[in-house]
């Protein structure tokens, strides 16, 4: 291998560095690549896009404020647009586990854009990563802002529509199963009847409330510390920069971004990310409940509940012919477990703010954005490949409802709680229906209730709408 052909020499304030000849990055990125060979995981695509959006907006505002020349600004904005589109993702090699402020990834962005922008200018004119691309900025305000931009975009454009899609699928099933009566269950034990439609309506409401929770967090998630530079004072930032650059990013992204109400809170703490992650965990908990209920209701087909049928998607066993498993609900459960773990990481990282800066920003970004992406994908998958194809075993579900000892409950007002308990126990012991036991026990003959009242009291569908 010929070093002269495969590498070039770049330099920064610490000296010279060998950089791969093909790379658009420069010295500081290369140092980070060599310093942090930790996980092999890079920052999320949405995060790269958000960083690039900031650089494009900052360049335009800096030109308007006379900080950099207009031709340099246009070259930076043009290069940043390509980065935002994903054309240069391979040139973002820095590991997630890096310097806690995200300086390495901020400089990676600065260097790639500087290289691309320089290629757009006449020979002899250059774009400097710090002096031009990073003008009026610091990693300490840019990197957290990029997380908030990426997360706001991912929640509003990916996760909320996916959850709406899932809720709509569940609501359709709620309507379809409105008269499918089944045994309710509490403590996993038989309870008074419900309809399958009522259960699915409850699942839909869980998902809708998740959307409400996410939307409630958005105003704080969409606040940006841009313009605070190193510590929140705005040093080296021209007057008007903060409001102008945030307005430009909002225009370019279409997101409801606003300037931080307090720049010291916005740089020293990451509470809005912790709050949002907590809402993602709540969504994960909801999906866990829904996925587990679907698995229980579909269990069998001979020795389980078998109240519903899930779509058959793939063989379930390498040894047992004909076995089919609830694979999508299982995948959703794994996503929920991952999101719960991610939230713990975000919470611990969020507590690591010291004075004017949190120094665990990259791992917060990685976990939060991964949670949004996983939940969005899992929600659509659950809707399209499971919920839409669910069918009900109507007769079996009704049989469970009618044979449940808990259907004795409406008889309390006629024969009292203790007598009704005796009827339920005898029904179980003798494997007879509640109606049979009531007749045989002489309650009708004694005049405690009429046959008509008994039939009405034991109408399991009527019990679901008393």
Coordinates of C-alpha atoms in Angstrom, one line a residue:
X1 CA 0.0 0.0 0.0
X2 CA 1.3 3.4 -1.0
X3 CA 0.7 5.9 1.8
X4 CA 1.1 8.9 -0.6
X5 CA -1.7 7.6 -2.7
X6 CA -4.1 6.4 0.1
X7 CA -3.7 9.3 2.5
X8 CA -3.3 13.1 2.6
X9 CA -2.0 15.3 5.3
X10 CA -4.5 17.7 7.1
X11 CA -3.7 19.9 10.1
X12 CA -5.5 21.5 13.0
X13 CA -4.4 23.5 16.1
X14 CA -2.7 20.3 17.5
X15 CA -0.6 19.6 14.4
X16 CA -0.7 17.3 11.3
X17 CA -3.0 14.3 10.8
X18 CA -3.1 11.6 8.1
X19 CA -6.6 11.4 6.6
X20 CA -7.8 8.9 4.0
X21 CA -7.4 10.4 0.6
X22 CA -11.1 10.0 -0.3
X23 CA -12.5 11.5 2.9
X24 CA -14.4 14.7 2.9
X25 CA -13.6 15.1 6.6
X26 CA -10.4 16.6 7.9
X27 CA -8.1 16.5 10.9
X28 CA -10.5 16.8 13.9
X29 CA -12.8 14.2 12.6
X30 CA -9.9 11.8 12.0
X31 CA -8.6 12.3 15.5
X32 CA -12.1 11.4 16.8
X33 CA -12.2 8.3 14.6
X34 CA -8.9 7.2 16.1
X35 CA -9.8 8.2 19.7
X36 CA -13.3 6.5 19.9
X37 CA -13.3 3.0 18.4
X38 CA -16.0 2.0 20.8
X39 CA -19.3 0.7 19.3
X40 CA -19.2 1.1 15.5
X41 CA -22.5 3.0 15.8
X42 CA -22.7 6.4 14.2
X43 CA -25.2 9.2 14.9
X44 CA -28.6 8.7 13.3
X45 CA -29.4 9.9 9.8
X46 CA -32.0 12.3 11.1
X47 CA -29.3 13.8 13.4
X48 CA -26.9 14.4 10.5
X49 CA -29.7 16.1 8.6
X50 CA -30.4 18.4 11.6
X51 CA -26.8 19.4 11.9
X52 CA -26.6 20.3 8.2
X53 CA -29.9 22.3 8.5
X54 CA -28.3 24.4 11.2
X55 CA -25.1 25.0 9.2
X56 CA -27.1 26.1 6.1
X57 CA -29.3 28.4 8.2
X58 CA -26.3 29.9 10.1
X59 CA -24.5 30.6 6.9
X60 CA -27.4 32.5 5.4
X61 CA -27.9 34.5 8.6
X62 CA -24.2 35.2 9.0
X63 CA -24.1 36.6 5.4
X64 CA -27.0 38.9 6.2
X65 CA -25.3 40.1 9.4
X66 CA -22.0 40.6 7.6
X67 CA -20.1 37.9 9.5
X68 CA -19.0 36.0 6.3
X69 CA -19.0 36.8 2.6
X70 CA -22.1 36.0 0.7
X71 CA -20.4 33.7 -1.8
X72 CA -18.9 31.6 1.0
X73 CA -22.3 31.5 2.7
X74 CA -24.0 30.3 -0.5
X75 CA -21.3 27.6 -1.0
X76 CA -21.8 26.5 2.6
X77 CA -25.6 26.4 2.3
X78 CA -25.4 24.4 -1.0
X79 CA -23.0 21.9 0.5
X80 CA -25.1 21.6 3.6
X81 CA -28.2 20.9 1.6
X82 CA -26.5 17.9 0.0
X83 CA -25.5 16.7 3.5
X84 CA -29.0 17.1 4.7
X85 CA -30.3 15.0 1.8
X86 CA -28.0 12.1 2.8
X87 CA -25.6 12.3 -0.1
X88 CA -22.5 12.3 2.1
X89 CA -23.5 10.0 5.1
X90 CA -20.5 7.8 4.6
X91 CA -18.3 10.7 5.5
X92 CA -19.7 10.8 9.1
X93 CA -17.6 8.1 10.7
X94 CA -17.5 9.3 14.3
X95 CA -18.7 6.9 16.9
X96 CA -21.7 7.7 19.1
X97 CA -19.6 7.3 22.2
X98 CA -17.4 10.3 21.8
X99 CA -16.8 13.6 23.5
X100 CA -19.9 14.3 25.6
X101 CA -20.6 17.7 24.1
X102 CA -20.8 16.2 20.6
X103 CA -17.9 18.4 19.5
X104 CA -16.5 15.6 17.3
X105 CA -19.7 15.3 15.3
X106 CA -20.1 19.1 15.1
X107 CA -16.6 19.4 13.7
X108 CA -17.2 16.4 11.4
X109 CA -20.1 18.3 10.0
X110 CA -18.1 21.5 9.8
X111 CA -15.2 19.8 8.0
X112 CA -17.3 17.9 5.5
X113 CA -19.3 21.0 4.6
X114 CA -16.1 23.1 4.4
X115 CA -14.6 20.6 2.0
X116 CA -17.7 20.5 -0.2
X117 CA -18.1 24.2 -0.1
X118 CA -14.5 24.9 -1.0
X119 CA -15.0 22.7 -4.2
X120 CA -17.7 25.2 -5.2
X121 CA -15.5 28.3 -4.9
X122 CA -12.9 29.6 -7.4
X123 CA -9.4 28.2 -6.9
X124 CA -7.6 30.0 -4.1
X125 CA -10.7 30.7 -2.0
X126 CA -11.4 28.3 0.8
X127 CA -14.1 27.7 3.4
X128 CA -12.7 27.1 6.9
X129 CA -14.5 24.6 9.2
X130 CA -14.3 26.9 12.2
X131 CA -14.1 30.4 10.9
X132 CA -16.8 30.0 8.3
X133 CA -19.0 26.9 8.7
X134 CA -19.0 27.3 12.5
X135 CA -19.2 31.1 12.6
X136 CA -21.3 32.5 15.4
X137 CA -21.8 29.0 16.8
X138 CA -20.4 26.6 19.4
X139 CA -20.7 22.8 19.7
X140 CA -22.4 23.6 23.0
X141 CA -25.4 25.2 21.4
X142 CA -25.4 23.6 17.9
X143 CA -25.2 19.9 19.0
X144 CA -28.1 20.0 21.5
X145 CA -30.1 22.1 19.1
X146 CA -29.6 19.4 16.4
X147 CA -30.9 16.8 18.8
X148 CA -34.1 18.8 19.4
X149 CA -34.6 19.5 15.7
X150 CA -34.1 15.8 14.8
X151 CA -36.4 14.6 17.6
X152 CA -39.1 17.2 16.9
X153 CA -39.1 16.1 13.2
X154 CA -39.1 12.4 14.0
X155 CA -41.9 12.7 16.5
X156 CA -44.2 14.9 14.3
X157 CA -43.5 13.3 10.9
X158 CA -42.8 9.7 11.8
X159 CA -44.1 8.6 15.1
X160 CA -47.4 10.5 15.5
X161 CA -48.6 9.5 12.0
X162 CA -47.6 5.9 12.8
X163 CA -49.5 5.9 16.1
X164 CA -52.5 7.5 14.4
X165 CA -52.4 4.7 11.8
X166 CA -52.3 2.0 14.5
X167 CA -55.1 3.7 16.5
X168 CA -57.3 3.8 13.3
X169 CA -56.7 0.1 12.7
X170 CA -57.7 -0.7 16.3
X171 CA -60.8 1.5 16.0
X172 CA -61.9 -0.3 12.8
X173 CA -61.7 -3.6 14.7
X174 CA -63.5 -2.1 17.7
X175 CA -66.4 -1.4 15.4
X176 CA -66.2 -4.8 13.6
X177 CA -66.2 -6.6 17.0
X178 CA -68.9 -4.4 18.7
X179 CA -71.3 -7.3 19.3
X180 CA -68.7 -10.1 19.9
X181 CA -69.3 -10.9 23.5
X182 CA -66.6 -12.6 25.6
X183 CA -65.6 -13.2 29.2
X184 CA -63.9 -10.2 30.8
X185 CA -60.8 -11.1 32.9
X186 CA -59.3 -9.5 36.0
X187 CA -56.2 -11.0 37.7
X188 CA -56.3 -13.4 34.6
X189 CA -59.4 -14.9 36.1
X190 CA -63.0 -14.9 34.7
X191 CA -64.9 -11.7 35.2
X192 CA -68.2 -10.2 33.9
X193 CA -68.6 -10.1 30.1
X194 CA -67.2 -7.5 27.8
X195 CA -67.3 -7.2 24.0
X196 CA -64.2 -7.7 21.9
X197 CA -65.0 -4.3 20.5
X198 CA -64.8 -2.7 23.9
X199 CA -61.4 -4.2 24.4
X200 CA -60.1 -3.0 21.0
X201 CA -61.6 0.4 21.7
X202 CA -59.5 0.5 24.9
X203 CA -56.4 -0.3 23.0
X204 CA -57.1 2.5 20.5
X205 CA -57.6 4.9 23.3
X206 CA -54.2 3.9 24.8
X207 CA -52.5 4.8 21.5
X208 CA -54.5 8.0 21.1
X209 CA -53.5 9.1 24.6
X210 CA -49.9 8.4 23.7
X211 CA -50.2 10.9 20.8
X212 CA -51.6 13.4 23.2
X213 CA -48.7 12.9 25.6
X214 CA -46.1 13.4 22.8
X215 CA -47.9 16.5 21.5
X216 CA -47.9 17.9 25.0
X217 CA -44.1 17.6 25.2
X218 CA -43.5 19.2 21.8
X219 CA -43.4 22.9 22.8
X220 CA -40.5 22.2 25.1
X221 CA -38.8 19.7 22.8
X222 CA -38.9 22.3 20.0
X223 CA -37.1 25.0 22.0
X224 CA -33.5 25.5 20.7
X225 CA -30.5 26.8 22.5
X226 CA -29.0 28.1 19.2
X227 CA -27.2 31.4 19.8
X228 CA -26.2 30.7 23.3
X229 CA -22.7 29.6 22.0
X230 CA -20.4 28.2 24.7
X231 CA -22.2 28.8 28.0
X232 CA -25.5 30.5 27.2
X233 CA -24.3 34.1 27.2
X234 CA -24.2 34.4 23.4
X235 CA -20.5 35.3 23.3
X236 CA -19.2 35.7 19.7
X237 CA -22.7 35.8 18.4
X238 CA -23.9 38.9 16.6
X239 CA -27.1 40.6 17.7
X240 CA -30.2 39.1 16.2
X241 CA -28.4 35.9 15.3
X242 CA -30.4 33.5 17.6
X243 CA -33.9 34.6 16.4
X244 CA -32.9 34.8 12.8
X245 CA -31.2 31.4 12.5
X246 CA -33.9 29.6 14.4
X247 CA -36.5 31.2 12.1
X248 CA -34.5 30.1 9.1
X249 CA -34.2 26.5 10.4
X250 CA -38.0 26.5 11.1
X251 CA -38.7 27.8 7.6
X252 CA -36.4 25.1 6.0
X253 CA -37.8 22.2 8.0
X254 CA -41.4 23.3 8.5
X255 CA -41.1 22.4 12.2
X256 CA -42.5 24.6 15.0
X257 CA -39.1 25.5 16.4
X258 CA -38.7 28.4 18.8
X259 CA -35.8 30.1 20.7
X260 CA -35.1 28.9 24.2
X261 CA -36.9 31.0 26.8
X262 CA -33.8 30.7 29.0
X263 CA -30.5 29.9 27.3
X264 CA -28.8 28.8 30.5
X265 CA -31.5 26.2 31.1
X266 CA -31.3 25.3 27.5
X267 CA -27.6 24.6 27.5
X268 CA -27.0 23.3 31.1
X269 CA -29.9 20.9 31.1
X270 CA -31.6 18.5 28.7
X271 CA -34.9 18.1 30.6
X272 CA -37.0 18.3 27.4
X273 CA -35.3 15.3 26.0
X274 CA -35.8 13.4 29.3
X275 CA -39.5 14.4 29.2
X276 CA -40.0 13.2 25.7
X277 CA -38.2 10.0 26.3
X278 CA -40.5 9.4 29.2
X279 CA -43.5 9.8 26.9
X280 CA -41.9 7.3 24.5
X281 CA -41.6 4.9 27.3
X282 CA -45.3 5.3 28.1
X283 CA -46.1 4.5 24.5
X284 CA -43.9 1.4 24.8
X285 CA -45.8 0.3 27.9
X286 CA -49.1 0.8 26.0
X287 CA -47.8 -1.3 23.1
X288 CA -46.7 -4.0 25.5
X289 CA -50.2 -4.2 27.0
X290 CA -51.8 -4.5 23.6
X291 CA -49.3 -7.0 22.1
X292 CA -49.5 -9.2 25.2
X293 CA -53.4 -9.2 25.1
X294 CA -53.3 -10.1 21.4
X295 CA -51.0 -13.0 22.2
X296 CA -53.1 -14.3 25.0
X297 CA -56.4 -14.0 23.1
X298 CA -54.9 -15.8 20.1
X299 CA -53.2 -18.5 22.2
X300 CA -53.9 -22.1 21.1
X301 CA -55.2 -23.2 18.8
X302 CA -56.3 -26.1 20.9
X303 CA -55.0 -25.5 24.4
X304 CA -55.1 -21.8 24.7
X305 CA -57.9 -19.1 24.7
X306 CA -58.3 -19.0 20.9
X307 CA -60.8 -16.1 21.0
X308 CA -59.2 -14.5 18.0
X309 CA -57.0 -15.5 15.1
X310 CA -53.9 -13.5 14.1
X311 CA -52.7 -13.6 10.5
X312 CA -50.4 -16.5 9.7
X313 CA -47.2 -14.9 8.6
X314 CA -44.4 -17.6 8.7
X315 CA -43.7 -21.0 10.1
X316 CA -43.2 -20.9 13.8
X317 CA -40.9 -23.8 14.5
X318 CA -38.0 -25.6 12.9
X319 CA -39.1 -28.9 14.4
X320 CA -42.9 -28.8 14.9
X321 CA -44.7 -28.9 11.6
X322 CA -47.6 -26.5 11.2
X323 CA -46.8 -24.4 14.2
X324 CA -47.5 -20.7 13.8
X325 CA -46.4 -18.1 16.3
X326 CA -47.5 -14.4 17.0
X327 CA -44.3 -13.1 15.5
X328 CA -45.2 -9.4 15.1
X329 CA -46.5 -8.9 18.6
X330 CA -43.3 -10.5 19.8
X331 CA -41.3 -8.1 17.7
X332 CA -43.3 -5.2 19.2
X333 CA -42.6 -6.5 22.7
X334 CA -38.9 -6.5 22.0
X335 CA -39.1 -2.9 20.6
X336 CA -40.9 -1.9 23.8
X337 CA -38.2 -3.5 25.9
X338 CA -35.5 -1.6 24.0
X339 CA -37.3 1.7 24.3
X340 CA -37.7 1.2 28.0
X341 CA -33.9 0.6 28.3
X342 CA -33.2 3.6 26.1
X343 CA -35.3 5.7 28.4
X344 CA -33.2 4.6 31.4
X345 CA -30.1 5.7 29.5
X346 CA -31.6 9.1 28.6
X347 CA -32.7 9.6 32.2
X348 CA -29.2 8.8 33.6
X349 CA -27.6 10.9 30.9
X350 CA -30.0 13.8 31.5
X351 CA -28.9 13.9 35.1
X352 CA -25.3 14.4 34.1
X353 CA -25.6 18.1 33.4
X354 CA -22.9 20.0 35.3
X355 CA -23.1 23.8 35.4
X356 CA -23.4 25.1 31.9
X357 CA -23.3 21.9 29.9
X358 CA -24.5 18.3 29.8
X359 CA -21.7 16.1 28.6
X360 CA -23.6 13.0 27.6
X361 CA -25.4 14.5 24.6
X362 CA -24.5 12.0 21.8
X363 CA -25.8 9.0 23.8
X364 CA -29.0 10.9 24.6
X365 CA -29.5 11.6 20.9
X366 CA -28.8 8.1 19.9
X367 CA -31.2 6.5 22.3
X368 CA -34.0 9.1 21.9
X369 CA -34.0 9.0 18.1
X370 CA -33.7 5.2 18.0
X371 CA -36.7 4.9 20.3
X372 CA -38.8 7.2 18.0
X373 CA -37.7 5.2 14.9
X374 CA -38.4 1.8 16.5
X375 CA -41.8 2.8 17.8
X376 CA -42.9 4.3 14.5
X377 CA -41.8 1.2 12.6
X378 CA -43.3 -1.2 15.1
X379 CA -46.7 0.6 15.2
X380 CA -47.1 0.5 11.5
X381 CA -46.1 -3.2 11.5
X382 CA -48.5 -4.1 14.2
X383 CA -51.4 -2.3 12.4
X384 CA -50.7 -3.6 8.9
X385 CA -49.5 -7.1 9.5
X386 CA -51.5 -8.1 12.6
X387 CA -54.4 -5.9 13.6
X388 CA -55.9 -5.5 10.1
X389 CA -56.0 -9.3 9.7
X390 CA -57.5 -10.3 13.0
X391 CA -60.6 -12.4 13.0
X392 CA -62.8 -13.3 15.9
X393 CA -63.9 -16.8 17.0
X394 CA -67.3 -15.6 17.9
X395 CA -68.9 -18.8 19.2
X396 CA -65.9 -19.7 21.3
X397 CA -65.8 -16.2 22.8
X398 CA -69.5 -16.3 23.7
X399 CA -69.2 -19.8 25.2
X400 CA -66.5 -18.5 27.5
X401 CA -68.8 -15.6 28.5
X402 CA -71.8 -17.8 29.2
X403 CA -69.8 -20.4 31.1
X404 CA -68.0 -17.9 33.3
X405 CA -69.2 -18.1 37.0
X406 CA -68.9 -14.3 37.1
X407 CA -72.2 -14.0 35.0
X408 CA -73.9 -14.7 38.3
X409 CA -73.2 -11.1 39.3
X410 CA -76.5 -9.5 38.0
X411 CA -78.4 -12.0 40.3
X412 CA -77.0 -10.2 43.4
X413 CA -80.0 -7.9 43.5
X414 CA -82.4 -10.8 43.5
X415 CA -80.8 -13.5 45.7
X416 CA -78.0 -11.6 47.4
X417 CA -74.2 -11.8 47.2
X418 CA -73.8 -14.9 49.4
X419 CA -76.4 -16.9 47.7
X420 CA -75.0 -15.9 44.3
X421 CA -71.6 -17.0 45.4
X422 CA -73.1 -20.4 46.3
X423 CA -74.6 -20.7 42.8
X424 CA -71.2 -19.8 41.2
X425 CA -69.3 -22.4 43.3
X426 CA -71.9 -25.1 42.5
X427 CA -71.8 -24.2 38.8
X428 CA -68.0 -24.8 38.8
X429 CA -68.1 -27.9 40.9
X430 CA -70.9 -29.6 38.9
X431 CA -69.9 -28.2 35.5
X432 CA -73.4 -26.7 35.0
X433 CA -74.5 -23.4 33.7
X434 CA -75.5 -20.7 36.1
X435 CA -79.1 -20.9 34.8
X436 CA -79.3 -24.6 35.4
X437 CA -78.1 -24.2 39.0
X438 CA -80.6 -21.3 39.7
X439 CA -83.5 -23.3 38.5
X440 CA -82.4 -26.5 40.3
X441 CA -81.9 -24.5 43.5
X442 CA -85.5 -23.4 43.6
X443 CA -84.9 -19.6 43.4
X444 CA -87.6 -19.2 40.7
X445 CA -90.0 -21.6 42.4
X446 CA -89.7 -19.7 45.6
X447 CA -90.4 -16.4 43.8
X448 CA -87.1 -14.8 44.3
X449 CA -87.1 -13.9 40.6
X450 CA -89.1 -14.8 37.5
X451 CA -87.9 -16.8 34.5
X452 CA -88.0 -13.6 32.5
X453 CA -85.9 -11.8 35.1
X454 CA -83.4 -14.7 35.1
X455 CA -83.1 -14.7 31.3
X456 CA -82.6 -11.0 31.3
X457 CA -80.0 -11.1 34.1
X458 CA -78.0 -13.8 32.3
X459 CA -78.0 -12.1 28.9
X460 CA -74.3 -11.8 28.4
X461 CA -74.4 -9.2 25.7
X462 CA -76.7 -7.0 27.8
X463 CA -74.2 -7.2 30.6
X464 CA -71.7 -5.4 28.5
X465 CA -74.0 -2.3 28.3
X466 CA -75.9 -2.3 31.6

